[in-house]
């Protein structure tokens, strides 16, 4: 059964708010209109109702975040231009590069937001600063999720390389240790600094062994009695194997070497080599992958996924992608309190570790405050051929649905609406339909904006939209008495009826003022004057004036006569034409009208005399001029014949 196209109904919600007012909702393209209705509880006074506009995507109105939308638009268009001929596997470096470009744009906007929040200190701007911090936290989470998806899905790192990428992921999003290390090392006595051992252990937990060794040398240099212990720890850290994906060592060889090193660390712990130094003993336990030792430093890890990566580093460095979900779930359970409920970010990251792409996108669509992230990430994953199985029941695939939603939000913005066009263009199934409907809603505040919308429609051969825009602009110009602009728009719309109306306004204006406005437009009508008879008359009548002004009296006279006989001149304008003919009839040097022409003019004169209330003096002048011209024509033509 075909669905009937009807207007959306207004939904009433009774008893909302402290005053138990009934509310109504109207859905718009980018927002919701919320208003109080006339239905009120008994006994309540009727006051002035309030109307509120609730925007779904407030971020598009942030000047800084608009840079995110603009920059990502260029990346999106570039991604669409990658040829489909090349297999996806061979395009993997391009996809990884595009993913990093997206992340760099996110990070640039995040840093700018942090800078603005840092320099804004006015008391009356507290809410503004809080909003900036909220946007920063959302962008942090966005980049965290995107980076993980890049590692697991787009780059699809194999065992060995996988852990290296996850370490980079954690280091990038847990960068506070660098600031703390700088503070410690620049202090007067680094080894006595309260954060000294926190810095060492933080470096160890992130797999930054060389930095940890460098900081430990400070302690070894001031404690001569314990120098042997520090040298032993330095040796263990120096020997720690790190997989080199570009080297000749196989994964099996690396695993064997790592196990030997692990056994050496275990011997040191069993021999109680570090028993006299609790800090070094803790480090040795961490190197052995002791989960309890790691969990004692929850504040340094910060998150369960940092704990996961550190746990893999010292227990399962050759972890395979298929094994990640087990370690991720157990790490989250071990790290989080059993009574606490996982945050949305935790659920999203866990779904990524479980390689459930569909769940990642679904949860992000719910948790994040706009469609930007899911639209661009899904588009990239779709190009990587990772979403082919996820089609929606209503016809469009997941990628197109999300891109359409994001683009529809952009259309409501006064400057970002142009970006939406490219997104609609790259939605093959429903993109054109959406674009046609959305362009009709774009407010045409200025002619410049109208021309932009018009150009978009013309390039895509949207005939109905072109005609609609031109009609709107023509009517607006006519209401403002801008006849030239109105005529130009009506010609562009090929609207014969409106062109006729405006042409008549031009003629009325001429009769009132005695001259034409917008001469450049009328002089250059060209073939467009054939759109309607009245427009043709306007163009030809202006041509008559031009010929007359150039003293081409014969051509001007013949053109004027043809305008009277072609039946395209409005009857109310006949007297004006006869008046224009008066100086041509009185010409002494050039005889323009023959007796036949004069007879025709006389017939027009009789019609005007019978149908209009014209000044007697003007009629007498015309009658006298016609009589003189007829007499002169008979004499002259008779003489020539003789």
Coordinates of C-alpha atoms in Angstrom, one line a residue:
X1 CA 0.0 0.0 0.0
X2 CA 1.4 3.4 -1.0
X3 CA 2.0 5.7 2.0
X4 CA -0.1 8.9 1.8
X5 CA 2.1 12.1 1.8
X6 CA 0.6 14.1 4.6
X7 CA 1.8 16.9 6.9
X8 CA 3.3 15.6 10.2
X9 CA 0.8 15.8 13.1
X10 CA 1.3 17.9 16.2
X11 CA 2.0 15.8 19.3
X12 CA 0.5 17.1 22.6
X13 CA 2.2 16.1 25.9
X14 CA -0.1 16.9 28.8
X15 CA 1.2 17.9 32.2
X16 CA 4.8 18.7 31.5
X17 CA 6.9 21.0 33.8
X18 CA 6.2 22.6 37.2
X19 CA 3.1 24.3 36.0
X20 CA 1.7 21.2 34.4
X21 CA 1.4 22.9 31.0
X22 CA 0.5 21.1 27.8
X23 CA 3.2 21.3 25.2
X24 CA 3.1 20.9 21.4
X25 CA 5.9 19.9 19.1
X26 CA 6.6 20.7 15.4
X27 CA 9.6 19.1 13.7
X28 CA 11.7 21.2 11.4
X29 CA 14.6 20.3 9.1
X30 CA 17.2 21.0 11.9
X31 CA 15.3 21.7 15.0
X32 CA 12.1 21.3 17.0
X33 CA 9.6 24.0 17.7
X34 CA 8.2 23.6 21.3
X35 CA 5.2 25.7 22.3
X36 CA 2.6 25.9 25.0
X37 CA -0.9 25.1 23.9
X38 CA -4.3 26.5 24.9
X39 CA -5.1 23.4 27.0
X40 CA -4.5 24.3 30.6
X41 CA -5.5 22.7 33.9
X42 CA -8.7 24.0 35.5
X43 CA -8.3 27.2 37.5
X44 CA -5.0 28.3 36.0
X45 CA -4.9 31.8 34.5
X46 CA -4.1 32.1 30.8
X47 CA -1.0 34.0 30.2
X48 CA 1.3 34.8 27.3
X49 CA 2.4 31.4 25.8
X50 CA 6.1 30.7 25.3
X51 CA 7.7 29.3 22.2
X52 CA 11.1 27.6 22.2
X53 CA 13.3 26.5 19.4
X54 CA 15.2 23.3 20.4
X55 CA 18.2 22.6 18.1
X56 CA 19.3 19.1 17.8
X57 CA 22.8 19.9 16.5
X58 CA 24.0 23.0 18.3
X59 CA 27.7 22.3 17.3
X60 CA 27.2 23.6 13.8
X61 CA 26.8 27.1 15.3
X62 CA 30.2 27.0 17.0
X63 CA 32.7 29.1 14.9
X64 CA 35.6 26.7 15.9
X65 CA 33.7 23.5 15.1
X66 CA 32.6 24.9 11.8
X67 CA 36.3 24.5 10.8
X68 CA 35.9 20.8 11.5
X69 CA 32.9 20.6 9.2
X70 CA 34.7 22.6 6.4
X71 CA 38.0 20.7 6.6
X72 CA 36.4 17.2 6.8
X73 CA 34.2 18.1 3.8
X74 CA 37.3 18.4 1.6
X75 CA 38.6 15.0 2.9
X76 CA 35.2 13.4 2.2
X77 CA 35.1 14.6 -1.4
X78 CA 38.7 13.4 -1.9
X79 CA 37.7 10.0 -0.6
X80 CA 34.8 9.7 -3.0
X81 CA 37.2 10.4 -6.0
X82 CA 39.3 7.3 -5.2
X83 CA 38.8 5.0 -8.2
X84 CA 36.8 1.8 -7.6
X85 CA 39.0 -0.1 -10.2
X86 CA 41.8 -0.7 -7.7
X87 CA 41.1 -3.5 -5.2
X88 CA 40.5 -2.4 -1.6
X89 CA 43.7 -4.1 -0.3
X90 CA 45.9 -2.1 -2.6
X91 CA 44.1 1.1 -1.4
X92 CA 44.8 0.4 2.2
X93 CA 47.6 3.0 2.6
X94 CA 45.3 5.7 1.1
X95 CA 42.5 4.8 3.5
X96 CA 44.9 4.9 6.5
X97 CA 46.2 8.3 5.3
X98 CA 42.6 9.7 5.0
X99 CA 41.8 8.4 8.4
X100 CA 44.8 10.2 9.9
X101 CA 43.7 13.4 8.1
X102 CA 40.3 13.2 9.7
X103 CA 42.0 12.7 13.1
X104 CA 44.3 15.6 12.6
X105 CA 41.3 17.9 11.9
X106 CA 39.7 16.7 15.1
X107 CA 42.8 17.3 17.1
X108 CA 43.4 20.8 15.6
X109 CA 39.8 21.8 16.6
X110 CA 40.3 20.3 20.0
X111 CA 43.5 22.3 20.6
X112 CA 41.9 25.5 19.5
X113 CA 39.0 24.9 21.8
X114 CA 41.4 24.3 24.7
X115 CA 43.3 27.5 23.9
X116 CA 40.1 29.6 23.8
X117 CA 38.9 28.1 27.0
X118 CA 42.2 28.8 28.6
X119 CA 42.4 32.5 27.7
X120 CA 38.7 33.2 28.6
X121 CA 38.5 34.1 32.2
X122 CA 35.6 36.6 32.4
X123 CA 33.1 35.7 35.2
X124 CA 30.1 36.4 33.0
X125 CA 31.4 33.9 30.4
X126 CA 31.4 30.9 32.8
X127 CA 28.7 29.0 30.8
X128 CA 30.6 29.6 27.6
X129 CA 33.8 28.2 29.1
X130 CA 31.9 25.2 30.4
X131 CA 30.5 24.6 27.0
X132 CA 34.0 24.7 25.5
X133 CA 35.2 22.2 27.9
X134 CA 32.2 20.0 27.1
X135 CA 33.1 20.2 23.4
X136 CA 36.7 19.3 24.1
X137 CA 35.7 16.2 26.1
X138 CA 33.5 15.1 23.2
X139 CA 36.2 15.6 20.6
X140 CA 38.7 13.7 22.9
X141 CA 36.3 10.8 23.0
X142 CA 35.7 11.1 19.3
X143 CA 39.3 10.9 18.4
X144 CA 39.9 8.1 20.8
X145 CA 37.2 6.0 19.2
X146 CA 38.3 6.9 15.6
X147 CA 41.9 6.1 16.4
X148 CA 41.0 2.6 17.7
X149 CA 38.8 1.9 14.7
X150 CA 41.7 3.0 12.5
X151 CA 44.0 0.4 14.2
X152 CA 41.5 -2.4 14.3
X153 CA 39.6 -2.1 11.1
X154 CA 41.2 0.3 8.6
X155 CA 44.8 -0.5 9.2
X156 CA 43.9 -4.0 10.4
X157 CA 47.2 -4.6 12.1
X158 CA 48.2 -8.3 12.5
X159 CA 49.7 -9.9 15.6
X160 CA 52.9 -8.2 16.7
X161 CA 52.1 -4.9 14.9
X162 CA 48.8 -4.8 16.7
X163 CA 50.2 -4.2 20.1
X164 CA 52.6 -1.5 18.7
X165 CA 49.6 0.4 17.3
X166 CA 47.7 0.0 20.6
X167 CA 50.7 1.4 22.5
X168 CA 50.7 4.4 20.2
X169 CA 47.0 4.8 20.7
X170 CA 47.3 4.8 24.5
X171 CA 50.4 7.2 24.5
X172 CA 48.5 9.7 22.3
X173 CA 45.6 9.8 24.6
X174 CA 47.5 9.7 27.9
X175 CA 50.0 12.5 27.3
X176 CA 50.0 13.9 30.9
X177 CA 53.0 11.8 31.8
X178 CA 55.2 14.0 29.6
X179 CA 54.2 17.2 31.4
X180 CA 54.8 15.4 34.8
X181 CA 58.2 14.1 33.7
X182 CA 59.3 17.6 32.5
X183 CA 58.3 19.0 35.9
X184 CA 60.3 16.3 37.7
X185 CA 63.4 16.5 35.6
X186 CA 63.5 20.3 35.8
X187 CA 63.2 20.4 39.5
X188 CA 66.2 21.1 41.8
X189 CA 66.3 17.5 43.0
X190 CA 64.4 15.1 40.7
X191 CA 64.9 12.0 42.8
X192 CA 63.3 13.7 45.8
X193 CA 60.3 14.9 43.8
X194 CA 57.0 13.5 45.0
X195 CA 56.1 12.4 41.4
X196 CA 59.5 10.8 40.6
X197 CA 58.4 7.2 40.9
X198 CA 55.0 7.9 39.3
X199 CA 56.8 9.1 36.2
X200 CA 59.0 6.0 36.1
X201 CA 56.2 3.6 36.5
X202 CA 54.0 5.6 34.0
X203 CA 56.7 5.3 31.4
X204 CA 57.0 1.5 32.1
X205 CA 53.2 1.0 31.8
X206 CA 53.2 2.8 28.4
X207 CA 56.2 0.7 27.2
X208 CA 58.4 3.7 27.0
X209 CA 61.4 1.8 28.3
X210 CA 64.1 4.2 27.1
X211 CA 62.5 7.2 28.9
X212 CA 62.1 5.1 32.1
X213 CA 65.8 4.2 32.0
X214 CA 66.8 7.8 31.5
X215 CA 64.8 8.9 34.6
X216 CA 66.2 5.9 36.6
X217 CA 69.8 7.0 36.0
X218 CA 69.0 10.1 38.1
X219 CA 68.3 7.8 41.1
X220 CA 71.3 5.5 40.4
X221 CA 73.7 8.5 40.3
X222 CA 72.7 9.7 43.9
X223 CA 72.4 6.3 45.5
X224 CA 75.9 4.7 45.3
X225 CA 74.9 1.8 47.6
X226 CA 72.0 0.7 45.4
X227 CA 73.8 1.3 42.1
X228 CA 74.1 -2.5 41.4
X229 CA 70.3 -2.8 41.7
X230 CA 69.7 0.0 39.3
X231 CA 72.2 -1.4 36.9
X232 CA 70.4 -4.8 37.0
X233 CA 67.0 -3.1 36.4
X234 CA 68.6 -1.1 33.6
X235 CA 69.8 -4.3 32.0
X236 CA 66.4 -5.9 32.2
X237 CA 64.8 -2.9 30.6
X238 CA 67.4 -2.7 28.0
X239 CA 67.0 -6.4 27.1
X240 CA 63.2 -6.1 26.8
X241 CA 62.4 -7.3 23.2
X242 CA 60.3 -5.0 21.0
X243 CA 58.8 -6.4 17.8
X244 CA 60.2 -4.7 14.6
X245 CA 57.7 -5.1 11.8
X246 CA 60.2 -3.9 9.2
X247 CA 63.0 -6.2 10.4
X248 CA 63.8 -9.8 9.4
X249 CA 62.8 -11.3 12.7
X250 CA 59.7 -13.5 12.5
X251 CA 56.9 -13.4 15.0
X252 CA 57.9 -16.9 16.3
X253 CA 61.5 -15.8 16.8
X254 CA 60.3 -12.7 18.7
X255 CA 58.0 -14.7 20.9
X256 CA 60.8 -17.1 21.8
X257 CA 63.2 -14.2 22.6
X258 CA 60.5 -12.5 24.7
X259 CA 59.9 -15.6 26.7
X260 CA 63.6 -15.9 27.5
X261 CA 63.6 -12.3 28.7
X262 CA 60.4 -13.0 30.7
X263 CA 62.1 -15.9 32.5
X264 CA 65.1 -13.7 33.3
X265 CA 62.8 -11.2 35.0
X266 CA 61.1 -14.0 36.9
X267 CA 64.4 -15.3 38.2
X268 CA 65.3 -11.8 39.5
X269 CA 62.0 -11.7 41.3
X270 CA 62.3 -15.2 42.7
X271 CA 65.9 -14.5 43.9
X272 CA 64.6 -11.4 45.7
X273 CA 67.1 -9.3 43.8
X274 CA 65.0 -6.2 44.3
X275 CA 63.6 -7.0 47.8
X276 CA 65.6 -4.1 49.3
X277 CA 63.9 -1.6 47.0
X278 CA 60.1 -1.7 46.9
X279 CA 59.9 0.6 43.9
X280 CA 62.2 -1.6 41.7
X281 CA 60.4 -4.7 42.9
X282 CA 57.1 -3.3 41.8
X283 CA 58.6 -2.5 38.4
X284 CA 59.9 -6.1 38.1
X285 CA 56.4 -7.4 38.9
X286 CA 54.9 -5.1 36.2
X287 CA 57.5 -6.4 33.7
X288 CA 56.3 -9.9 34.6
X289 CA 52.7 -8.8 33.8
X290 CA 51.5 -9.0 37.4
X291 CA 47.9 -7.7 37.2
X292 CA 47.7 -6.9 40.9
X293 CA 50.9 -4.8 40.7
X294 CA 49.4 -2.8 37.8
X295 CA 46.1 -2.3 39.5
X296 CA 47.8 -0.8 42.5
X297 CA 48.6 2.1 40.2
X298 CA 45.1 2.7 38.8
X299 CA 45.5 6.4 39.1
X300 CA 48.5 6.3 36.8
X301 CA 46.7 4.0 34.3
X302 CA 43.5 6.2 34.4
X303 CA 41.3 3.9 32.3
X304 CA 40.6 0.2 31.8
X305 CA 41.8 0.3 28.2
X306 CA 45.2 1.6 29.3
X307 CA 45.3 -1.3 31.7
X308 CA 44.4 -3.6 28.9
X309 CA 47.3 -2.4 26.7
X310 CA 49.8 -2.5 29.5
X311 CA 48.6 -6.0 30.5
X312 CA 49.0 -7.2 26.9
X313 CA 52.5 -5.6 26.6
X314 CA 53.9 -7.6 29.6
X315 CA 51.8 -10.8 29.2
X316 CA 50.7 -11.3 25.6
X317 CA 52.8 -9.1 23.2
X318 CA 51.9 -11.3 20.2
X319 CA 48.1 -11.0 20.8
X320 CA 46.0 -11.7 17.7
X321 CA 43.0 -9.5 16.8
X322 CA 40.6 -12.4 17.3
X323 CA 41.8 -12.7 21.0
X324 CA 41.3 -9.0 21.9
X325 CA 37.7 -9.3 23.0
X326 CA 38.5 -11.7 25.8
X327 CA 41.3 -9.6 27.2
X328 CA 39.2 -6.4 26.8
X329 CA 36.2 -7.7 28.7
X330 CA 38.3 -9.2 31.5
X331 CA 40.4 -6.0 31.8
X332 CA 37.3 -3.8 32.1
X333 CA 35.8 -6.1 34.7
X334 CA 39.0 -6.1 36.7
X335 CA 39.6 -2.4 36.5
X336 CA 36.1 -1.1 37.1
X337 CA 34.3 -1.4 40.4
X338 CA 31.7 -4.2 40.3
X339 CA 29.1 -1.7 41.5
X340 CA 29.8 0.9 38.8
X341 CA 28.0 1.0 35.5
X342 CA 30.2 1.3 32.3
X343 CA 30.0 4.7 30.6
X344 CA 28.9 4.9 27.0
X345 CA 32.5 5.4 25.9
X346 CA 33.4 2.1 27.7
X347 CA 30.7 0.3 25.8
X348 CA 31.7 1.7 22.5
X349 CA 35.4 0.8 23.0
X350 CA 34.5 -2.7 24.2
X351 CA 32.3 -3.2 21.1
X352 CA 35.3 -2.1 18.9
X353 CA 37.6 -4.6 20.7
X354 CA 34.9 -7.2 20.0
X355 CA 35.0 -6.2 16.3
X356 CA 31.3 -5.4 16.3
X357 CA 31.3 -2.5 13.9
X358 CA 27.6 -2.2 13.7
X359 CA 27.3 -1.8 17.5
X360 CA 30.1 0.8 17.5
X361 CA 28.2 2.9 15.0
X362 CA 24.9 2.4 16.8
X363 CA 26.2 3.4 20.2
X364 CA 28.1 6.4 18.8
X365 CA 24.9 7.6 17.1
X366 CA 23.2 7.5 20.5
X367 CA 26.0 8.9 22.7
X368 CA 27.5 11.6 20.5
X369 CA 25.7 15.0 20.0
X370 CA 25.9 15.1 16.2
X371 CA 26.0 13.0 13.1
X372 CA 29.5 14.2 12.0
X373 CA 31.5 11.3 13.5
X374 CA 29.3 8.4 12.5
X375 CA 28.7 9.8 9.0
X376 CA 32.4 10.2 8.1
X377 CA 33.6 7.1 9.9
X378 CA 30.9 4.9 8.3
X379 CA 31.7 6.3 4.9
X380 CA 35.4 5.5 5.3
X381 CA 34.6 2.0 6.6
X382 CA 32.2 1.5 3.7
X383 CA 35.0 2.4 1.2
X384 CA 37.2 -0.2 3.0
X385 CA 34.4 -2.8 2.2
X386 CA 33.8 -3.4 5.9
X387 CA 30.1 -2.6 6.0
X388 CA 28.7 -4.5 3.1
X389 CA 26.5 -6.8 5.3
X390 CA 24.8 -3.9 7.1
X391 CA 21.9 -2.8 5.0
X392 CA 18.8 -1.2 6.4
X393 CA 15.3 -2.6 6.0
X394 CA 13.9 0.6 4.3
X395 CA 16.1 0.5 1.2
X396 CA 19.2 2.5 1.9
X397 CA 22.4 1.1 3.3
X398 CA 23.8 2.3 6.6
X399 CA 26.4 4.5 5.1
X400 CA 24.0 6.4 2.9
X401 CA 21.5 6.8 5.8
X402 CA 24.0 8.4 8.1
X403 CA 25.5 10.7 5.4
X404 CA 22.0 11.9 4.5
X405 CA 21.2 12.6 8.2
X406 CA 24.4 14.6 8.6
X407 CA 23.9 16.6 5.4
X408 CA 20.3 17.3 6.3
X409 CA 21.6 19.0 9.5
X410 CA 24.0 21.1 7.6
X411 CA 21.3 22.5 5.3
X412 CA 19.7 24.4 8.2
X413 CA 22.9 26.4 8.7
X414 CA 23.3 29.8 7.0
X415 CA 26.8 29.1 5.6
X416 CA 27.3 25.3 5.9
X417 CA 24.4 24.5 3.6
X418 CA 26.6 24.5 0.5
X419 CA 28.7 21.6 2.0
X420 CA 25.6 19.5 2.2
X421 CA 25.3 19.5 -1.6
X422 CA 28.4 17.3 -2.1
X423 CA 27.2 14.8 0.6
X424 CA 23.9 14.5 -1.1
X425 CA 25.6 14.1 -4.5
X426 CA 27.5 11.0 -3.2
X427 CA 24.4 9.2 -2.0
X428 CA 23.3 7.4 -5.2
X429 CA 20.0 6.0 -4.0
X430 CA 18.2 8.9 -2.2
X431 CA 20.7 11.8 -2.4
X432 CA 19.0 13.6 -5.3
X433 CA 15.6 13.4 -3.8
X434 CA 16.9 14.7 -0.5
X435 CA 18.7 17.5 -2.3
X436 CA 15.7 18.6 -4.2
X437 CA 13.6 18.7 -1.0
X438 CA 16.2 20.4 1.1
X439 CA 17.1 23.1 -1.5
X440 CA 13.4 24.2 -1.5
X441 CA 13.8 25.0 2.3
X442 CA 17.0 27.0 1.9
X443 CA 16.0 30.6 2.8
X444 CA 16.9 33.0 -0.1
X445 CA 17.8 36.1 1.9
X446 CA 19.8 37.8 -0.9
X447 CA 20.1 37.6 -4.6
X448 CA 23.7 36.3 -4.2
X449 CA 22.5 33.3 -2.2
X450 CA 19.7 32.7 -4.6
X451 CA 22.2 32.6 -7.5
X452 CA 24.2 30.1 -5.6
X453 CA 21.2 27.8 -5.1
X454 CA 20.2 28.4 -8.7
X455 CA 23.6 27.4 -10.0
X456 CA 23.5 24.2 -8.0
X457 CA 20.0 23.3 -9.4
X458 CA 21.0 24.2 -13.0
X459 CA 24.2 22.0 -12.8
X460 CA 22.0 19.1 -11.7
X461 CA 19.2 19.8 -14.2
X462 CA 16.6 20.3 -11.5
X463 CA 14.1 22.1 -13.8
X464 CA 11.3 22.5 -11.3
X465 CA 13.5 23.9 -8.6
X466 CA 15.1 26.4 -11.0
X467 CA 11.6 27.6 -12.0
X468 CA 10.5 27.8 -8.4
X469 CA 13.5 29.9 -7.3
X470 CA 13.2 32.3 -10.2
X471 CA 9.5 32.8 -9.5
X472 CA 10.2 33.5 -5.8
X473 CA 12.9 36.0 -6.6
X474 CA 10.9 37.7 -9.4
X475 CA 7.9 38.2 -7.1
X476 CA 10.2 39.6 -4.4
X477 CA 11.9 42.0 -6.7
X478 CA 8.5 43.2 -8.1
X479 CA 7.1 43.8 -4.6
X480 CA 10.2 46.0 -4.0
X481 CA 9.6 47.8 -7.3
X482 CA 12.8 46.5 -8.8
X483 CA 11.4 45.9 -12.3
X484 CA 14.7 45.1 -14.0
X485 CA 15.6 42.4 -11.5
X486 CA 12.0 41.0 -11.6
X487 CA 12.1 40.8 -15.4
X488 CA 15.5 39.1 -15.4
X489 CA 14.3 36.5 -12.9
X490 CA 11.0 35.9 -14.8
X491 CA 12.9 35.4 -18.1
X492 CA 15.2 32.9 -16.3
X493 CA 12.1 31.1 -15.0
X494 CA 10.6 31.1 -18.6
X495 CA 7.4 32.4 -16.9
X496 CA 5.5 34.0 -19.8
X497 CA 2.6 35.2 -17.6
X498 CA 4.9 36.9 -15.1
X499 CA 7.1 38.4 -17.9
X500 CA 3.9 39.9 -19.4
X501 CA 2.9 41.4 -16.1
X502 CA 6.3 43.0 -15.6
X503 CA 6.4 44.3 -19.2
X504 CA 3.2 46.1 -18.6
X505 CA 4.6 47.6 -15.4
X506 CA 7.6 48.8 -17.5
X507 CA 5.2 50.4 -20.0
X508 CA 3.1 52.0 -17.3
X509 CA 6.3 53.3 -15.7
X510 CA 7.3 54.8 -19.1
X511 CA 4.0 56.5 -19.5
X512 CA 4.4 58.1 -16.1
X513 CA 8.0 59.1 -16.3
X514 CA 8.5 59.5 -20.0
X515 CA 11.6 57.3 -20.0
X516 CA 12.6 53.7 -19.5
X517 CA 14.5 52.3 -16.5
X518 CA 17.0 49.4 -16.7
X519 CA 17.9 50.2 -20.3
X520 CA 20.8 47.8 -20.4
X521 CA 18.5 44.9 -19.6
X522 CA 15.8 45.9 -22.2
X523 CA 18.4 46.6 -24.9
X524 CA 19.9 43.2 -24.5
X525 CA 16.9 41.0 -24.3
X526 CA 17.8 39.2 -27.5
X527 CA 15.8 36.0 -28.1
X528 CA 14.3 36.3 -24.6
X529 CA 11.8 38.9 -25.8
X530 CA 9.9 36.1 -27.6
X531 CA 8.9 34.7 -24.2
X532 CA 5.6 36.7 -24.4
X533 CA 3.9 39.2 -26.8
X534 CA 4.1 42.0 -24.3
X535 CA 7.8 41.4 -23.7
X536 CA 8.3 41.4 -27.5
X537 CA 6.5 44.7 -27.7
X538 CA 8.6 46.2 -24.9
X539 CA 11.8 45.2 -26.6
X540 CA 10.7 46.4 -30.0
X541 CA 9.3 49.6 -28.7
X542 CA 12.6 50.3 -27.0
X543 CA 14.4 49.6 -30.3
X544 CA 12.1 52.2 -32.0
X545 CA 13.3 54.8 -29.5
X546 CA 17.0 53.8 -30.1
X547 CA 16.6 54.2 -33.9
X548 CA 14.8 57.5 -33.5
X549 CA 17.6 58.7 -31.2
X550 CA 20.1 57.8 -33.9
X551 CA 18.2 59.8 -36.6
X552 CA 17.3 56.6 -38.4
X553 CA 13.8 58.0 -39.1
X554 CA 12.8 55.6 -41.9
X555 CA 13.6 52.5 -40.0
X556 CA 12.0 53.9 -36.8
X557 CA 8.8 54.8 -38.7
X558 CA 8.5 51.4 -40.2
X559 CA 9.1 49.7 -36.9
X560 CA 6.5 51.9 -35.2
X561 CA 3.9 51.1 -37.9
X562 CA 4.6 47.3 -37.5
X563 CA 4.0 47.6 -33.8
X564 CA 0.6 49.1 -34.5
X565 CA -0.4 46.4 -37.0
X566 CA 1.1 43.3 -35.4
X567 CA -1.6 43.3 -32.7
X568 CA 1.0 42.9 -29.8
X569 CA 0.6 46.4 -28.4
X570 CA -1.8 46.9 -25.6
X571 CA -4.8 48.9 -26.7
X572 CA -4.2 51.4 -23.9
X573 CA -0.8 52.2 -25.5
X574 CA -2.1 53.0 -29.0
X575 CA -2.4 56.7 -28.3
X576 CA 1.2 56.8 -27.1
X577 CA 2.3 55.1 -30.4
X578 CA 0.3 57.6 -32.4
X579 CA 1.9 60.5 -30.5
X580 CA 5.3 59.0 -31.2
X581 CA 4.3 58.9 -34.9
X582 CA 3.5 62.7 -34.9
X583 CA 7.0 64.0 -35.5
X584 CA 7.6 61.4 -38.2
X585 CA 4.5 62.5 -40.0
X586 CA 5.7 66.1 -39.9
X587 CA 9.2 65.3 -41.3
X588 CA 10.1 67.7 -44.1
X589 CA 13.4 66.2 -45.3
X590 CA 12.4 62.6 -45.4
X591 CA 9.0 61.3 -46.5
X592 CA 8.5 58.2 -44.3
X593 CA 4.9 57.2 -44.7
X594 CA 3.1 56.4 -48.0
X595 CA -0.6 57.0 -48.5
X596 CA -1.2 53.3 -47.6
X597 CA 0.8 53.7 -44.4
X598 CA -1.1 56.9 -43.6
X599 CA -4.4 55.2 -44.2
X600 CA -3.4 52.5 -41.7
X601 CA -2.5 55.2 -39.1
X602 CA -5.8 56.8 -39.8
X603 CA -7.6 53.6 -38.9
X604 CA -5.7 53.4 -35.6
X605 CA -6.6 57.0 -35.0
X606 CA -10.3 56.3 -35.5
X607 CA -10.2 53.4 -33.1
X608 CA -8.4 55.6 -30.5
X609 CA -10.9 58.5 -31.1
X610 CA -13.9 56.2 -30.6
X611 CA -12.6 54.2 -27.6
X612 CA -10.7 56.7 -25.4
X613 CA -11.2 60.0 -23.7
X614 CA -8.3 61.9 -25.2
X615 CA -7.4 65.6 -25.1
X616 CA -9.1 67.5 -28.0
X617 CA -5.9 69.4 -28.8
X618 CA -3.9 66.3 -29.2
X619 CA -6.5 64.7 -31.5
X620 CA -6.6 67.9 -33.7
X621 CA -2.8 67.8 -34.0
X622 CA -2.9 64.1 -35.1
X623 CA -5.8 64.7 -37.5
X624 CA -4.0 67.7 -39.1
X625 CA -0.6 65.7 -39.3
X626 CA -2.3 62.7 -41.0
X627 CA -4.1 65.0 -43.5
X628 CA -0.9 66.8 -44.4
X629 CA 1.1 63.6 -44.8
X630 CA -1.7 62.0 -46.9
X631 CA -1.7 65.0 -49.2
X632 CA 2.0 65.0 -49.5
X633 CA 2.1 61.3 -50.1
X634 CA -0.5 61.5 -52.9
X635 CA 1.3 64.4 -54.6
X636 CA 4.7 62.8 -54.3
X637 CA 3.6 59.3 -55.4
X638 CA 1.5 60.7 -58.3
X639 CA 4.4 62.7 -59.5
X640 CA 6.7 59.7 -59.4
X641 CA 4.1 57.6 -61.3
X642 CA 3.7 60.3 -64.0

